[in-house]
mmCIF file of C-alpha atoms in Angstrom:
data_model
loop_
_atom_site.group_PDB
_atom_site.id
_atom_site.type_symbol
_atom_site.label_atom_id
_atom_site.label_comp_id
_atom_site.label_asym_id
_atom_site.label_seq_id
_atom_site.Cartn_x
_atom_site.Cartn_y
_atom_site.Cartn_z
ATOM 1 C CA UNK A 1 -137.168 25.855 -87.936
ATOM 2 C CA UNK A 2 -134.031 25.662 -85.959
ATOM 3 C CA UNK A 3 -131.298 27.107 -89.082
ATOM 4 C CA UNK A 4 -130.912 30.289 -86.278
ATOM 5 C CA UNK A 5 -129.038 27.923 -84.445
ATOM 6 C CA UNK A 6 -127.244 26.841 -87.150
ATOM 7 C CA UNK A 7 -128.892 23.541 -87.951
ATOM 8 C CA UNK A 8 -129.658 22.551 -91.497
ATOM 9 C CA UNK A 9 -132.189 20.985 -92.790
ATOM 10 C CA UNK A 10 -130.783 17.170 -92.614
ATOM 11 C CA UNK A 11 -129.268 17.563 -89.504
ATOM 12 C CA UNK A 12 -132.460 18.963 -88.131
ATOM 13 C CA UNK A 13 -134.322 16.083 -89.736
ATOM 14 C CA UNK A 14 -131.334 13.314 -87.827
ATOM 15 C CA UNK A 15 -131.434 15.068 -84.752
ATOM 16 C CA UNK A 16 -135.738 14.502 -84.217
ATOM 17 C CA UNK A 17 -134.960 10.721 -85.526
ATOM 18 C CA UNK A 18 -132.178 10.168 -82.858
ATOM 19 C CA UNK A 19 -134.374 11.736 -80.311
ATOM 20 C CA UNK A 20 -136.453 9.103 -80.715
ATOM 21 C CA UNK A 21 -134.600 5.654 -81.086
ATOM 22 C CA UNK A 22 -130.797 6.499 -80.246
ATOM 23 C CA UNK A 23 -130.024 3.104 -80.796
ATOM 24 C CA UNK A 24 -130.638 2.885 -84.803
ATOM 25 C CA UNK A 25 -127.600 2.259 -87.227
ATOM 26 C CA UNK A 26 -127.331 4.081 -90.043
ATOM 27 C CA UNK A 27 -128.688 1.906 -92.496
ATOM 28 C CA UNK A 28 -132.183 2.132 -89.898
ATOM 29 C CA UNK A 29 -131.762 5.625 -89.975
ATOM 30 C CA UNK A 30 -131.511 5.983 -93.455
ATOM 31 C CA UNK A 31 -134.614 3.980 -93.739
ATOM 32 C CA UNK A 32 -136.983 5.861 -91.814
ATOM 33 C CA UNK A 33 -135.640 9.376 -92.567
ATOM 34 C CA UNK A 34 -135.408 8.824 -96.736
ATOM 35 C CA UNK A 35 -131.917 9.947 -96.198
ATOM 36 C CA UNK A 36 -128.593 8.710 -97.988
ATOM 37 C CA UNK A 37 -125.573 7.309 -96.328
ATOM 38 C CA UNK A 38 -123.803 9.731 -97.179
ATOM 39 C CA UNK A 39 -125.967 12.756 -95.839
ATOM 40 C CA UNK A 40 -126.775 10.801 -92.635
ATOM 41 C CA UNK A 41 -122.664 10.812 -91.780
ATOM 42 C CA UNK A 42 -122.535 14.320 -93.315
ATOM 43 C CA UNK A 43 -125.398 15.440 -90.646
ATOM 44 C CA UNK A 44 -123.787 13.396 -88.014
ATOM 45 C CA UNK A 45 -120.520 14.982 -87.866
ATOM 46 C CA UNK A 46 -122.677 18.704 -88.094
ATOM 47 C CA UNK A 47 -124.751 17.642 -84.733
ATOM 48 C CA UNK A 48 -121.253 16.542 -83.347
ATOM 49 C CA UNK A 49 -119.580 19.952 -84.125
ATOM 50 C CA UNK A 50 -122.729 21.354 -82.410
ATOM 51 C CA UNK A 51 -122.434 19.661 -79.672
ATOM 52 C CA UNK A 52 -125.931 17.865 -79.962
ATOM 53 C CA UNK A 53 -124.339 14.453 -80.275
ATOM 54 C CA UNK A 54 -122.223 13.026 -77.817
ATOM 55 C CA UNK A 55 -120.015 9.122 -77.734
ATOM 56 C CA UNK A 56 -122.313 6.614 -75.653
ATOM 57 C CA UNK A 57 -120.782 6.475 -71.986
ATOM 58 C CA UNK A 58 -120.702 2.915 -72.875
ATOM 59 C CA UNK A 59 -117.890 3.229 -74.644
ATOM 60 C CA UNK A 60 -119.016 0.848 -77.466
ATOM 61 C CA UNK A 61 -118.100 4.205 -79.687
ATOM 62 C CA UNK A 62 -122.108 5.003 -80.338
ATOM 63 C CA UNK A 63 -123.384 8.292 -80.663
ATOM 64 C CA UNK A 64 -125.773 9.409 -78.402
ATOM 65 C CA UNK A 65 -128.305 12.517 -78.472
ATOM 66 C CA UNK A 66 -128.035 15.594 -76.257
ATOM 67 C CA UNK A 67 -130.997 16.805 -74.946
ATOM 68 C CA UNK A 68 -132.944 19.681 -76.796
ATOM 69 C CA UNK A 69 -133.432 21.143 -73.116
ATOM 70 C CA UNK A 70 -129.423 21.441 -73.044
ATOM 71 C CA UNK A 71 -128.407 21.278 -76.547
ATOM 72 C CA UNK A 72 -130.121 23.615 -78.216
ATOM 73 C CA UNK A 73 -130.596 26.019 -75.094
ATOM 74 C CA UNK A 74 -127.401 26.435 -75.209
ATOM 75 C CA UNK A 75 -127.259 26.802 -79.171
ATOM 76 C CA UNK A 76 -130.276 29.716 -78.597
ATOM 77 C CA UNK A 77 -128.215 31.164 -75.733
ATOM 78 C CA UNK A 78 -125.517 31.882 -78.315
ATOM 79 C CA UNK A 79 -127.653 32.954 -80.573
ATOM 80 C CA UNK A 80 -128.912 35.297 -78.434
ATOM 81 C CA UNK A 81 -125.266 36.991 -77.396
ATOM 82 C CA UNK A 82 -124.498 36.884 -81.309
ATOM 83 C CA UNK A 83 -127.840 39.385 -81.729
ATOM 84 C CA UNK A 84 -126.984 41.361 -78.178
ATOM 85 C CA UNK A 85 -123.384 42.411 -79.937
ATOM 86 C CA UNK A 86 -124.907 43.267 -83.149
ATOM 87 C CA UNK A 87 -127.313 45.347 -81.969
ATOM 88 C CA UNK A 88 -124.709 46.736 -79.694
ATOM 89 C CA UNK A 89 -122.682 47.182 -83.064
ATOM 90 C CA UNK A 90 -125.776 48.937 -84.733
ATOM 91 C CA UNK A 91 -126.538 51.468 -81.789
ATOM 92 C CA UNK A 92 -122.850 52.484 -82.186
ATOM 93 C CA UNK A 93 -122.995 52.834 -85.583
ATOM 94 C CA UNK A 94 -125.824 54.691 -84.840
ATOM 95 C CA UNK A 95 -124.653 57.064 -82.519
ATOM 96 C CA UNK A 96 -121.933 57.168 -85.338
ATOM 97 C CA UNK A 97 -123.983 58.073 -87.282
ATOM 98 C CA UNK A 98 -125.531 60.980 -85.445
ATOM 99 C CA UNK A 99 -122.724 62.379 -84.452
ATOM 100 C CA UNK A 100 -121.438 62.826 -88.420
ATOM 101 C CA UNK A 101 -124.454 64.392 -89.288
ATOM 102 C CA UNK A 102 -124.749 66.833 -86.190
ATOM 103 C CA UNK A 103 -121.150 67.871 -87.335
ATOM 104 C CA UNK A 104 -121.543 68.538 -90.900
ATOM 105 C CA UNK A 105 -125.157 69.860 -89.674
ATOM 106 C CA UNK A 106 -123.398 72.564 -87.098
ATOM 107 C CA UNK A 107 -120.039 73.133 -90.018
ATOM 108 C CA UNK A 108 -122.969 74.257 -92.482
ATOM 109 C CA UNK A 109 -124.964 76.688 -90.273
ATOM 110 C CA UNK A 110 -121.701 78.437 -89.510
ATOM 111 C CA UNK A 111 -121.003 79.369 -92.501
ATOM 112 C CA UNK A 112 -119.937 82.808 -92.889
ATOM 113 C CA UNK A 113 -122.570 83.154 -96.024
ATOM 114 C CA UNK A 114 -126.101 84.032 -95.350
ATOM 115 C CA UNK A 115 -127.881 81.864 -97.526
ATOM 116 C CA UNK A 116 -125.889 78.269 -98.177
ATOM 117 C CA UNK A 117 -125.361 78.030 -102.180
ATOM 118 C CA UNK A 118 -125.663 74.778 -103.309
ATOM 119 C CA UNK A 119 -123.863 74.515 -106.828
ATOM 120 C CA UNK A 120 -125.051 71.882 -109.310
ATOM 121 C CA UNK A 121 -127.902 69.587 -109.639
ATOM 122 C CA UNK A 122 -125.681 66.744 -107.559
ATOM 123 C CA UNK A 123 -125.520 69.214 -104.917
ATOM 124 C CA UNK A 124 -128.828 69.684 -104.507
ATOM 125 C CA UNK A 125 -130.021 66.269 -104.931
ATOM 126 C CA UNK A 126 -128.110 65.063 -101.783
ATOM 127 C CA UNK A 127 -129.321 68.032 -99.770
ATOM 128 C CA UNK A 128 -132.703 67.695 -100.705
ATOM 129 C CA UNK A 129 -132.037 63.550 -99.568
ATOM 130 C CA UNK A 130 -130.231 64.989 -96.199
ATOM 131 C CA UNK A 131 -133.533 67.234 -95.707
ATOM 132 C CA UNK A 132 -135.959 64.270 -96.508
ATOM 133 C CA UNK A 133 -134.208 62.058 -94.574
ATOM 134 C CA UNK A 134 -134.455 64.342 -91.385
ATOM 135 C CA UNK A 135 -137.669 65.629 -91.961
ATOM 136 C CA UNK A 136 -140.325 65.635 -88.652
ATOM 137 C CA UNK A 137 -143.832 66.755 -90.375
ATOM 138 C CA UNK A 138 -143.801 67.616 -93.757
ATOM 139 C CA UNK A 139 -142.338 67.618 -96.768
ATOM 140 C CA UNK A 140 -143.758 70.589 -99.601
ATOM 141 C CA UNK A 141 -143.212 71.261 -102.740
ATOM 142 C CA UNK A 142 -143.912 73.242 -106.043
ATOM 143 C CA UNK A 143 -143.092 71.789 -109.722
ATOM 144 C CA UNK A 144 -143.194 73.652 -112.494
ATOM 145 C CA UNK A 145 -141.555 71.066 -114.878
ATOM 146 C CA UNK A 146 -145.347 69.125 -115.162
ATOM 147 C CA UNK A 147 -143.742 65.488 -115.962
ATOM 148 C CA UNK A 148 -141.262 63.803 -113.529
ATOM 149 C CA UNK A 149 -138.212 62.490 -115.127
ATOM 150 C CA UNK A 150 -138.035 58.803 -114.423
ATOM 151 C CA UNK A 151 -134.576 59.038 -112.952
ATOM 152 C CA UNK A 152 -135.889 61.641 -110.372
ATOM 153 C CA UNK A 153 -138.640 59.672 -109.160
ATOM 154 C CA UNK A 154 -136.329 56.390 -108.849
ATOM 155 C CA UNK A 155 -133.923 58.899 -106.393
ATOM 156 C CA UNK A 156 -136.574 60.098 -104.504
ATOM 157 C CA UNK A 157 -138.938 57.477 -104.196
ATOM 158 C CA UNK A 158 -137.563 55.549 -101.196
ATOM 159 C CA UNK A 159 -136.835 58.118 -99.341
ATOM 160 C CA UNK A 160 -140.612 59.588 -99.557
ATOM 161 C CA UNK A 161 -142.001 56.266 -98.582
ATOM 162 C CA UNK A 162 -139.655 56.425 -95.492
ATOM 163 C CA UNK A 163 -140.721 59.826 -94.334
ATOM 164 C CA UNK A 164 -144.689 59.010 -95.090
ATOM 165 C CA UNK A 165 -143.972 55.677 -93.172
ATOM 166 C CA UNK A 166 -143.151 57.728 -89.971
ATOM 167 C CA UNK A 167 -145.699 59.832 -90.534
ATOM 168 C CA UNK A 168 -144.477 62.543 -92.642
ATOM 169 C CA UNK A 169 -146.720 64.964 -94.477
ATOM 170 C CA UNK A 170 -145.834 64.826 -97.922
ATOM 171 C CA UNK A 171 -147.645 67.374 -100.643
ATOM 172 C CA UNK A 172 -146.710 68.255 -103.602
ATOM 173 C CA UNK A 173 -148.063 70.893 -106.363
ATOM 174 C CA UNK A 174 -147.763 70.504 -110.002
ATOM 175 C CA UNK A 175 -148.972 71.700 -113.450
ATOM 176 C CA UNK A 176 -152.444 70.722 -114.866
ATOM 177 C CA UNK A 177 -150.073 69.334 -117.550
ATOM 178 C CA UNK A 178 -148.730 66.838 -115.904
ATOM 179 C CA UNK A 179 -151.916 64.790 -116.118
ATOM 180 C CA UNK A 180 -151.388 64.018 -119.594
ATOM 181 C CA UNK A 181 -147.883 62.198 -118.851
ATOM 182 C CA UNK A 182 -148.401 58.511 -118.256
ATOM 183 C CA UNK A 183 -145.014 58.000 -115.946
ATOM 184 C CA UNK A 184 -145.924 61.299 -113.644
ATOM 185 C CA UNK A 185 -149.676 59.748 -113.481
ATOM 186 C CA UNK A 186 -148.094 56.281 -112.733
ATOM 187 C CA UNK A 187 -145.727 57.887 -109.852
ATOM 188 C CA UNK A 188 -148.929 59.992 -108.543
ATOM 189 C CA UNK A 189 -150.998 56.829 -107.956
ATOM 190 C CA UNK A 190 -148.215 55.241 -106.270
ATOM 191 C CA UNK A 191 -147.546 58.155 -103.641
ATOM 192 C CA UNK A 192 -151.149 59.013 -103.258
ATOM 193 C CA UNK A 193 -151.513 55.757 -102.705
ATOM 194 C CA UNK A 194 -148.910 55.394 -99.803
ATOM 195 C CA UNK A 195 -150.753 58.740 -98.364
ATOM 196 C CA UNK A 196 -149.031 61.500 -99.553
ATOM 197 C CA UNK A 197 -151.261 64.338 -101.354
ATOM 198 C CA UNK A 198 -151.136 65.701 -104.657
ATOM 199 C CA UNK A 199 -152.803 68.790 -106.399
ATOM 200 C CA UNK A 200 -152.542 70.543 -109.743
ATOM 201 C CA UNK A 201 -153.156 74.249 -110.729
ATOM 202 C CA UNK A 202 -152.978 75.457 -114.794
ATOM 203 C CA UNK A 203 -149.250 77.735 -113.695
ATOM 204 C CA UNK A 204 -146.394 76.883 -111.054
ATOM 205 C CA UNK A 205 -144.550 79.966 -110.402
ATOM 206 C CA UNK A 206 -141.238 78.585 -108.878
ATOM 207 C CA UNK A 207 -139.850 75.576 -108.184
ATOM 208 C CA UNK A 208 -139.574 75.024 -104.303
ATOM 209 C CA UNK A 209 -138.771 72.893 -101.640
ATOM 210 C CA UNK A 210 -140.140 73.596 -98.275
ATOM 211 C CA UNK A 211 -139.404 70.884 -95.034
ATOM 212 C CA UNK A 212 -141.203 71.071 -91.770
ATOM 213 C CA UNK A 213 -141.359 75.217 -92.321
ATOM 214 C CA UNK A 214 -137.742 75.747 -91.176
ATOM 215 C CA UNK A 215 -135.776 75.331 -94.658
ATOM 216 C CA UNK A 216 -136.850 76.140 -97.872
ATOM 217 C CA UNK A 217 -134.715 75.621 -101.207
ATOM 218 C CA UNK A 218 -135.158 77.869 -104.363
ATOM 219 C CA UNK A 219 -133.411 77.620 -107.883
ATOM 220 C CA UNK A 220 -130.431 80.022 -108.087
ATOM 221 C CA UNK A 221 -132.120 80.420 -112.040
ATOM 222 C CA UNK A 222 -135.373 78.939 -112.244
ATOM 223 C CA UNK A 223 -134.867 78.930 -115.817
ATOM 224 C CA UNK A 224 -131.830 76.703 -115.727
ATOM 225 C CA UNK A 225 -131.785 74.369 -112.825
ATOM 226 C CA UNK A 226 -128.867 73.050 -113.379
ATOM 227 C CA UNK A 227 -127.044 76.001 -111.750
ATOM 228 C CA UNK A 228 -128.224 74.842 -108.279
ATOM 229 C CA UNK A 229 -130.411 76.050 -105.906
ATOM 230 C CA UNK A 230 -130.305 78.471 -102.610
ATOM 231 C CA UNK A 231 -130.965 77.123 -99.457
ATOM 232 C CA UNK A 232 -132.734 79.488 -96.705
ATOM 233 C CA UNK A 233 -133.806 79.316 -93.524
ATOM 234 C CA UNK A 234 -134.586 82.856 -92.594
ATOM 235 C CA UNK A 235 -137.833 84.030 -91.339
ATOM 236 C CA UNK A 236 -139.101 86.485 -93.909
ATOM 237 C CA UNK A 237 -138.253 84.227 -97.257
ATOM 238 C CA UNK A 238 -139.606 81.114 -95.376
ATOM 239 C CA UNK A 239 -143.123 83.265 -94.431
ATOM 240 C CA UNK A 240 -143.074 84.160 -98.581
ATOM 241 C CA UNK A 241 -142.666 80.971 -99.784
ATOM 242 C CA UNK A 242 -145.002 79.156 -97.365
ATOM 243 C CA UNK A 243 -147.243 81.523 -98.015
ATOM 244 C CA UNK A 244 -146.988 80.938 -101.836
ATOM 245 C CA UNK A 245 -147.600 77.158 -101.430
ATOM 246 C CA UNK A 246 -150.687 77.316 -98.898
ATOM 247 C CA UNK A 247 -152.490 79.626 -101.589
ATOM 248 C CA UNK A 248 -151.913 77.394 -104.418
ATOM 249 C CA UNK A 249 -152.851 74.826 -101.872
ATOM 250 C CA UNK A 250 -155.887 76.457 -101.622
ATOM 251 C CA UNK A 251 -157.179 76.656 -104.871
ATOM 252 C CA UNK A 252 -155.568 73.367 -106.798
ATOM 253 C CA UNK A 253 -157.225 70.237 -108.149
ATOM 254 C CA UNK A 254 -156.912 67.748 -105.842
ATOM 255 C CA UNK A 255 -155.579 64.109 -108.006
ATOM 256 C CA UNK A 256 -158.036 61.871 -108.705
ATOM 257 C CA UNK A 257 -160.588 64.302 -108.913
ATOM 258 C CA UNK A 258 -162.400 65.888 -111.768
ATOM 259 C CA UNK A 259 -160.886 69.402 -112.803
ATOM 260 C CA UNK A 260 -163.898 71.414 -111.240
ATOM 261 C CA UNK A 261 -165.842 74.810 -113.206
ATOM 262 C CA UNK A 262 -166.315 77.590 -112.197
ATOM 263 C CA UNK A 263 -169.703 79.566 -112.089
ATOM 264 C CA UNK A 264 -169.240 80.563 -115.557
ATOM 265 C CA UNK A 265 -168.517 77.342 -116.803
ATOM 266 C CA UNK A 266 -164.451 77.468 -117.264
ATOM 267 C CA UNK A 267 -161.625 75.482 -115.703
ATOM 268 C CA UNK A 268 -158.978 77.210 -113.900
ATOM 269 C CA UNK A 269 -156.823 76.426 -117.015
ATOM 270 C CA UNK A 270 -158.854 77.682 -118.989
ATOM 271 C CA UNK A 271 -159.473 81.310 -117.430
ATOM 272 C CA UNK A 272 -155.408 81.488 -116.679
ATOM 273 C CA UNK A 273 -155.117 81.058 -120.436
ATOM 274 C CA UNK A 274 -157.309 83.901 -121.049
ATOM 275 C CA UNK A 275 -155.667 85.488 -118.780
ATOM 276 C CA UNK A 276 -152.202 85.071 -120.539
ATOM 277 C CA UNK A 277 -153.835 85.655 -123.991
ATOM 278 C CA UNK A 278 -155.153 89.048 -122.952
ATOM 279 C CA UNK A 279 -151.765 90.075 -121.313
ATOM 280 C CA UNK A 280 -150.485 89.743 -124.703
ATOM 281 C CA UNK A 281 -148.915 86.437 -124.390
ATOM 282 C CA UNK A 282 -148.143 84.510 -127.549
ATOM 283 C CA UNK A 283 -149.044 80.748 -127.850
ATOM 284 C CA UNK A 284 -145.522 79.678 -127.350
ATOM 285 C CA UNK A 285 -145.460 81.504 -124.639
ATOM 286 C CA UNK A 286 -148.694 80.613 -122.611
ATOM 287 C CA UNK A 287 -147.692 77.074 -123.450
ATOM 288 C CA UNK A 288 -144.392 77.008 -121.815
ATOM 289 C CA UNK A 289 -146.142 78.759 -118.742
ATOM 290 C CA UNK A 290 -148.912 75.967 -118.628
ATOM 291 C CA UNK A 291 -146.237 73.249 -119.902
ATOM 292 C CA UNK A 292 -148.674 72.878 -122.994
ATOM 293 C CA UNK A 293 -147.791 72.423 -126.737
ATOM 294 C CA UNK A 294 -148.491 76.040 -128.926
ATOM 295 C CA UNK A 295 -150.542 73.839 -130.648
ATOM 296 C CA UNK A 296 -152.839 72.736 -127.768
ATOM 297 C CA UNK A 297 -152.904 76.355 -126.726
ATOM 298 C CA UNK A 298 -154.356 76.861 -130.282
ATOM 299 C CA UNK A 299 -157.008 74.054 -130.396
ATOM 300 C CA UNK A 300 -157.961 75.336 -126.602
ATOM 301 C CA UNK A 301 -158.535 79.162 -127.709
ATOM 302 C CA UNK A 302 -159.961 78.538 -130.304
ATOM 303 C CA UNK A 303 -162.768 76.373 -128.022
ATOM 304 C CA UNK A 304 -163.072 79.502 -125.926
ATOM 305 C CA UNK A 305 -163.193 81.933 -129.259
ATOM 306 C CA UNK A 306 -166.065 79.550 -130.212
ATOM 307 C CA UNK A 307 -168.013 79.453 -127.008
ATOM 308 C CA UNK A 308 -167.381 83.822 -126.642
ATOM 309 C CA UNK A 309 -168.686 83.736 -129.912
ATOM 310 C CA UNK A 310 -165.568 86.160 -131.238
ATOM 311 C CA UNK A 311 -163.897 86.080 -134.176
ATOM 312 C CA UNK A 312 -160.671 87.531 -132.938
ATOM 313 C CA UNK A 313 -158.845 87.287 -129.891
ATOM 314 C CA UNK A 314 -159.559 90.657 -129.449
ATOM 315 C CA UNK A 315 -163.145 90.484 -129.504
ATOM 316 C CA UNK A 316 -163.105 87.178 -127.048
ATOM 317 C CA UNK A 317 -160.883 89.309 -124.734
ATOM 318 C CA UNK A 318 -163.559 91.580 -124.705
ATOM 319 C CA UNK A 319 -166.248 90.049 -124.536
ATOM 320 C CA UNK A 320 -165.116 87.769 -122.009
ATOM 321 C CA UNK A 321 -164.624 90.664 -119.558
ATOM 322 C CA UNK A 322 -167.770 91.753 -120.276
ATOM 323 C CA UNK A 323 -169.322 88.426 -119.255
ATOM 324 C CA UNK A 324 -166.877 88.946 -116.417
ATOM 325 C CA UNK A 325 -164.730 85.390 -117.008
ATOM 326 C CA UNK A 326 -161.756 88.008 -116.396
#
């Protein structure tokens, strides 16, 4: 109990035997405390150099015990100094700290540019960790690419547990497909489980960041992310894409739950397939949109084709919007 003060465990174990019978030679000592010889001089010299043992004022050259009232008050008092001028070190380092990032904070709003460009996907990893890091109520965000690559979850995953442990609202929307991926499921459980939210709906437009309303950051090519991303904090694009998220909000699947019908008995996947397949969209097509094989966009018309009673997907488009599922 007393390592803080920089006792181990022998010495600590010599110094309560002392206490009690000064007077015992070593051999006696090593009797009652199980020690060796050689550990009792060992733990001897450490109370010395701790000033917890002190020569007899005798002068017969025995050791004598300080008392715990003065010895190891003062040992705690040190202690207690040592801690004071760290934490005085970590408030600097603090302020430090502040300071850098209410620089680099003020160099990047001045930026002649309008919208801040953030070129490559290292860029906008670390912005998106600045952002998180700094965030004061909430954390959105839309993804499109249904599973989580494991290596993006590991980056992030730290940083969302800070911001939900100081209260942070953290939501996120994905892509009905992303139920099927074992890793995404496993990472869902784990934030849902620390409180953040999670919903799903059949198509994500965009891919999106939004934090606390002010900032919002958008793929430069949201068919190649690997370009980078924009990074905008003016009113009218902010009102769009919050806008975006709250009606997606609105109508996703929350996780855990059962994907719910509707009155005519279809999922929201399955009337946004329709949807596609009447627009003209081919199965490779409505499956990248849904982040579904062609072939599962196959199997899953030809349920509906079945259950319309058509023969064509001509005839299910129209009978379907006669039954008004369209």
């Amino acid at each position: 109990m007393l390592d803080l003060l920089g006792l181990s465990s022998l010495a600590e174990r010599l110094y309560q035997a002392v206490l009690v019978d000064p007077a015992r030679s070593v051999a006696e000592l090593a009797g009652d405390t199980g020690m060796t010889d050689q550990e009792i001089r060992s733990a001897l010299d450490e109370l010395a150099d701790l000033a917890l043992i002190k020569p007899s004022s005798e002068g017969d050259g025995a050791l004598w015990p300080v008392s715990p009232a003065v010895g190891l008050s003062a040992l705690l008092a040190a202690a207690e100094d040592e801690a004071a001028a760290r934490q005085r070190k970590i408030e600097a380092t603090r302020a430090t700290i502040a300071a850098l990032a209410a620089q680099h904070e003020e160099h990047r709003l001045h930026r002649a540019d309008a919208v801040v460009r953030l070129d490559g996907l290292d860029s906008v990893r670390s912005r998106l960790e600045e952002l998180a890091a700094n965030a004061a109520t909430e954390c959105l965000s839309l993804n499109p690419g249904g599973a989580d690559r494991p290596d993006a979850r590991a980056a992030s995953a730290q940083l969302n547990e800070q911001a939900l442990r100081r209260g942070v609202s953290i939501r996120a929307i994905c892509r009905e497909s992303f139920r099927n991926d074992a890793d995404t499921l496993a990472h869902a459980r784990w934030l849902t489980d620390l409180g953040g939210e999670m919903r799903t709906v059949p198509i994500v437009p965009i891919p999106l960041v939004i934090v606390d309303r002010t900032v919002v950051i958008v793929p430069v090519d949201p068919a190649e992310p690997r370009r980078g991303a924009l990074e905008l904090d003016s009113p009218g694009p902010l009102a769009v894409a919050c806008a975006l998220f709250d009606q997606l909000w609105s109508v996703a699947t929350p996780f855990g739950s059962s994907v719910p019908m509707d009155g005519q008995g279809l999922t929201l996947a399955e009337r946004t397939l329709l949807e596609l397949a009447a627009a003209g969209h081919t199965d490779e097509a409505a499956g990248r949109k849904l982040g579904v094989s062609a072939r599962t966009v196959k199997r899953q018309m030809a349920d509906l084709m079945a259950r319309l009673g058509a023969e064509s997907r001509f005839q299910a488009g129209a009978r379907a919007a006669h039954r008004g599922w369209l």
